mmCIF file of C-alpha atoms and ligand atoms in Angstrom:
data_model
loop_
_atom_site.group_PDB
_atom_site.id
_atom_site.type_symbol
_atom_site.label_atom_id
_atom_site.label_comp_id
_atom_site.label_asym_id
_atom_site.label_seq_id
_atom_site.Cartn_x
_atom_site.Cartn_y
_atom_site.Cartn_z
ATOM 1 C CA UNK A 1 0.000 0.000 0.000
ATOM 2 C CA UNK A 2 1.905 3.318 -0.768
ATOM 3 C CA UNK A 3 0.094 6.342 0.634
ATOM 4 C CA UNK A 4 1.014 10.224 0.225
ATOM 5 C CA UNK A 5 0.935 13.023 3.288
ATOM 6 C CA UNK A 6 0.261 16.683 1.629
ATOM 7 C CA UNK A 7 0.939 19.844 3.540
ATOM 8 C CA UNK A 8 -0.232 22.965 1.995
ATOM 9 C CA UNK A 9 0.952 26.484 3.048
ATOM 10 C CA UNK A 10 3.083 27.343 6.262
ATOM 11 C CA UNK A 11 3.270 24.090 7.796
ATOM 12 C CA UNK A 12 7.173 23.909 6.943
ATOM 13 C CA UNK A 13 7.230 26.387 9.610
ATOM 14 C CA UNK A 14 5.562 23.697 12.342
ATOM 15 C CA UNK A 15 7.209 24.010 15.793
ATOM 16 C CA UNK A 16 8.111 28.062 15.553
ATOM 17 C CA UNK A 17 4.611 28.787 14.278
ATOM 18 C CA UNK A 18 2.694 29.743 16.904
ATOM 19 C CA UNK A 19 3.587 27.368 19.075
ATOM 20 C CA UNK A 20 0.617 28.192 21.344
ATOM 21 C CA UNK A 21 -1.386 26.805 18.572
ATOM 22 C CA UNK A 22 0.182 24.426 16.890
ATOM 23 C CA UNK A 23 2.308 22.972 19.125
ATOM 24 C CA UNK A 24 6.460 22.590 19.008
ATOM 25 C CA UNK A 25 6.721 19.332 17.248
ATOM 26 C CA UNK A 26 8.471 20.132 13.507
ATOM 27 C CA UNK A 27 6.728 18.901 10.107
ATOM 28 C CA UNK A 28 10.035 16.774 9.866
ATOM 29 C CA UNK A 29 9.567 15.334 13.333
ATOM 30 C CA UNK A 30 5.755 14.318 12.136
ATOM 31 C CA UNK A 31 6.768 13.291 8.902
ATOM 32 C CA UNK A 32 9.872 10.754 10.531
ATOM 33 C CA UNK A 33 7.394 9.482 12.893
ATOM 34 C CA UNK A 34 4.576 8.494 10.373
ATOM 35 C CA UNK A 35 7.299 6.861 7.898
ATOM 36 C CA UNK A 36 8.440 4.791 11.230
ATOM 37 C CA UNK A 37 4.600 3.708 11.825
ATOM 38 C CA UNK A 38 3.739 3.497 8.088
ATOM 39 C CA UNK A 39 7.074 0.857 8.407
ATOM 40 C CA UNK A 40 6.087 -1.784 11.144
ATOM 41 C CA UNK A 41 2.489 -1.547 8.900
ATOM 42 C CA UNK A 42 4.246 -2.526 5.520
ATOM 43 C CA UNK A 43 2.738 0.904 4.183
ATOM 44 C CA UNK A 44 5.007 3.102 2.033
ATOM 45 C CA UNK A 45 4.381 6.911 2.867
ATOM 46 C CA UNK A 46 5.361 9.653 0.974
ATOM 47 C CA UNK A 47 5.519 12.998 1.999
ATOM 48 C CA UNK A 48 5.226 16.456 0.412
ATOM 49 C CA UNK A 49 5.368 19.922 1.509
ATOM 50 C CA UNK A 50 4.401 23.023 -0.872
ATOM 51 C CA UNK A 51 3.307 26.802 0.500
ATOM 52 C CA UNK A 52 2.019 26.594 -3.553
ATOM 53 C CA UNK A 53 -1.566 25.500 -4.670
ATOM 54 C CA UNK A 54 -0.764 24.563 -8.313
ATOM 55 C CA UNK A 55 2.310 22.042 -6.836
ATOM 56 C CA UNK A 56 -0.687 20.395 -4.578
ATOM 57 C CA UNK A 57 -2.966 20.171 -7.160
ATOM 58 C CA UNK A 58 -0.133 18.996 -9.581
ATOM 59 C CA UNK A 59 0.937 16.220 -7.203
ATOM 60 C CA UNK A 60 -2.645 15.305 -6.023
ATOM 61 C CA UNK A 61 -2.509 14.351 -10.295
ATOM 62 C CA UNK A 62 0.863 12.840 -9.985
ATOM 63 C CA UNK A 63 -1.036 10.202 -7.725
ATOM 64 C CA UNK A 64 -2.887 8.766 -10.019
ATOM 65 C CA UNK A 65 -2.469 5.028 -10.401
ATOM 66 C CA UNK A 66 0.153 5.217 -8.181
ATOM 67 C CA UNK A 67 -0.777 5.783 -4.524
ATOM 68 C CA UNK A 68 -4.039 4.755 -2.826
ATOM 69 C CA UNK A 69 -5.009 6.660 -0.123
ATOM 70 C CA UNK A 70 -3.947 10.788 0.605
ATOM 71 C CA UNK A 71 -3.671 12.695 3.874
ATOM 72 C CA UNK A 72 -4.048 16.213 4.099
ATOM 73 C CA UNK A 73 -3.242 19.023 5.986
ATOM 74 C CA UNK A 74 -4.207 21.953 3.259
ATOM 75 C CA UNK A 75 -3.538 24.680 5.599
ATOM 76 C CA UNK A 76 -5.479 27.992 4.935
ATOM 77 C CA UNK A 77 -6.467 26.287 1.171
ATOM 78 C CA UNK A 78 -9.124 24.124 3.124
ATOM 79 C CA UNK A 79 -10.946 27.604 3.306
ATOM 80 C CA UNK A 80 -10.134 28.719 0.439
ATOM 81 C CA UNK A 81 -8.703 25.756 -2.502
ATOM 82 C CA UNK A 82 -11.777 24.662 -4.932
ATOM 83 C CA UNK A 83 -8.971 23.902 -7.198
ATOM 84 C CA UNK A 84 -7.902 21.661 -4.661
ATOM 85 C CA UNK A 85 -11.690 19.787 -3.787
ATOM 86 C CA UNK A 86 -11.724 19.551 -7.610
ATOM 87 C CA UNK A 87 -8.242 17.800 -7.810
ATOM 88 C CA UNK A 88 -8.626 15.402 -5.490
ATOM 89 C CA UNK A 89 -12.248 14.476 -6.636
ATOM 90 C CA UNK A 90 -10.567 14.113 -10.356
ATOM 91 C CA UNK A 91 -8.227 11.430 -8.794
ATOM 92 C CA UNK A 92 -11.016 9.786 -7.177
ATOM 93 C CA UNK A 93 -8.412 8.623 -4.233
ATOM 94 C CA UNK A 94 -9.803 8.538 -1.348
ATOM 95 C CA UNK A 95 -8.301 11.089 1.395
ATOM 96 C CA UNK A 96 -8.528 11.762 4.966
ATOM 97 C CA UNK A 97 -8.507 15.765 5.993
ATOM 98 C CA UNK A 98 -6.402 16.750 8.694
ATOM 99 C CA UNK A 99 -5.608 19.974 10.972
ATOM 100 C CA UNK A 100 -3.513 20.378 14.171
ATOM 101 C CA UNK A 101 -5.827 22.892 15.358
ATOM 102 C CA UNK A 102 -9.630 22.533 16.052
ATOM 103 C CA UNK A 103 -10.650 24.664 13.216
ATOM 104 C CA UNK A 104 -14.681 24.471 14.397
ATOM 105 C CA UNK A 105 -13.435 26.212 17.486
ATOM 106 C CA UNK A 106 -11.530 28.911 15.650
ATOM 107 C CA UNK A 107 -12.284 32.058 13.740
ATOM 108 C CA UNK A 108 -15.645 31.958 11.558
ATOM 109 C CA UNK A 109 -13.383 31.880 8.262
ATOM 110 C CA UNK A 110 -11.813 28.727 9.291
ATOM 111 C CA UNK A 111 -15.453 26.218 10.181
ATOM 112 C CA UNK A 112 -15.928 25.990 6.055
ATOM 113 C CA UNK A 113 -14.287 23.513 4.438
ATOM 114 C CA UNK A 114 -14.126 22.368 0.734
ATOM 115 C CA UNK A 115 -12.786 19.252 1.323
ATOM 116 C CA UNK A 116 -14.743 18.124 4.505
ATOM 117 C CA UNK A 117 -17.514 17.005 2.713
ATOM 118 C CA UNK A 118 -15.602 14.535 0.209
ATOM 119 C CA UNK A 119 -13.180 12.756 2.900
ATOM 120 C CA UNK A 120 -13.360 9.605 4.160
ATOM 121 C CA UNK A 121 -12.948 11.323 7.498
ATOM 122 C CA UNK A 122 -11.806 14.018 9.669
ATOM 123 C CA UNK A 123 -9.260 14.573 12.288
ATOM 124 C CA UNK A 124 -8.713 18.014 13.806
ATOM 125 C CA UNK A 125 -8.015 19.324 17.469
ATOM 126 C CA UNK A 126 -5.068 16.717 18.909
ATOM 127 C CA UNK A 127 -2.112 19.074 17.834
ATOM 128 C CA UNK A 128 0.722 16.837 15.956
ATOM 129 C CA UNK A 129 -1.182 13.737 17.205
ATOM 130 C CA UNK A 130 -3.833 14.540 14.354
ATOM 131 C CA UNK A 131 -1.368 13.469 11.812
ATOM 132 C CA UNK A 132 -1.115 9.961 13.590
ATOM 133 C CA UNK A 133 -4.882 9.458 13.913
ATOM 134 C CA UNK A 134 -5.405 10.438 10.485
ATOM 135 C CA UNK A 135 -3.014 8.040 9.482
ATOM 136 C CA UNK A 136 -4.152 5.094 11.436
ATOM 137 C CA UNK A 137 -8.079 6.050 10.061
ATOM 138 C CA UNK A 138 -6.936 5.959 6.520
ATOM 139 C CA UNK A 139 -5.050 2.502 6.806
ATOM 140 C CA UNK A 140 -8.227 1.216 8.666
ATOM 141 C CA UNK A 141 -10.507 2.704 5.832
ATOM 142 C CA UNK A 142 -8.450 0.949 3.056
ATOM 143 C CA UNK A 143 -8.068 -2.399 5.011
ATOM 144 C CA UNK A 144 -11.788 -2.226 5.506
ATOM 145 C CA UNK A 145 -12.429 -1.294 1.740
ATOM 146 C CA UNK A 146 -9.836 -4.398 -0.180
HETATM 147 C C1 LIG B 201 -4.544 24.299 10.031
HETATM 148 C C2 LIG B 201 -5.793 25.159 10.262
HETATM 149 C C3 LIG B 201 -5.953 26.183 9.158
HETATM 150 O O1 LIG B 201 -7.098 26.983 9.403
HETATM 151 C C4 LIG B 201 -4.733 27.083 9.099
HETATM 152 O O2 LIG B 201 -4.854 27.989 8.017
HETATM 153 C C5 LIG B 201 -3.462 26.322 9.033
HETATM 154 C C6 LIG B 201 -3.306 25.156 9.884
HETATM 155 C C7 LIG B 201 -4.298 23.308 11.187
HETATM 156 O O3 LIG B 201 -3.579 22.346 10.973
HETATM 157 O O4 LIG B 201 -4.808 23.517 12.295
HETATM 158 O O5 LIG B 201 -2.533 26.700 8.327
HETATM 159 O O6 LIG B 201 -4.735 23.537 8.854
#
């Protein structure tokens, strides 16, 4: 099973980003611990990082044929990114939608989402722990769904 972790803009700067919010655990740190789990599981993980919605969209089409489940941390495009929705739907993979944060509990901008709707699931509010039990509810999803 290979599966692909997207980060959309500002999450390269995890751990000095308000660390109030989003906690002091760096992207790489979250990124070396779900290769190490996606390991012991026999999953290959990929990971990409882009502050630049064309280079998601273009890799969300990159995935085609080639990896079978996507988790995603789209930053501020969740809010914002049809282009993104419309990419992912295009691929038909299915993907799990993740924030640090609890974006429900944050500014009124931040409770829409155009990708909420569409993913197998949701995981937002346990800081760098998200990432984890995003991971864990894709791997379940696919098991469940082969
Ligand atoms: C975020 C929440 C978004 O609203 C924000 O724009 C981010 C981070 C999170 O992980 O909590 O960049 O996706």
């Amino acid at each position: 099973m290979r599966l692909l972790l997207l980060n959309g803009p500002n999450l390269n700067l995890l751990g000095q980003r308000e660390p109030g919010l989003y906690g002091s655990t760096s992207l790489e740190e979250i990124e070396k611990d779900l290769k190490s789990f996606s390991d012991t599981e026999g999953i290959q993980l990929e990971c990409f990082q882009t502050n630049f919605e064309g280079a998601l969209v273009e890799r969300i089409h990159q995935s085609i044929g080639k990896i079978e489940g996507i988790l995603i941390n789209a930053g501020a495009y969740t809010h914002s990114s049809i282009a993104l929705r419309d990419a992912l739907l295009g691929t038909g993979i299915p993907y799990v939608e993740l924030h640090l944060s609890n974006t429900s509990s944050r500014e009124q901008f931040r409770h829409h989402s155009y990708l909420a709707d569409k993913a197998v699931g949701i995981v937002s509010g346990f800081g760098a722990y998200s990432y984890r039990l995003a991971l864990e509810g894709l791997i379940f999803y696919l098991r469940q769904a082969n």
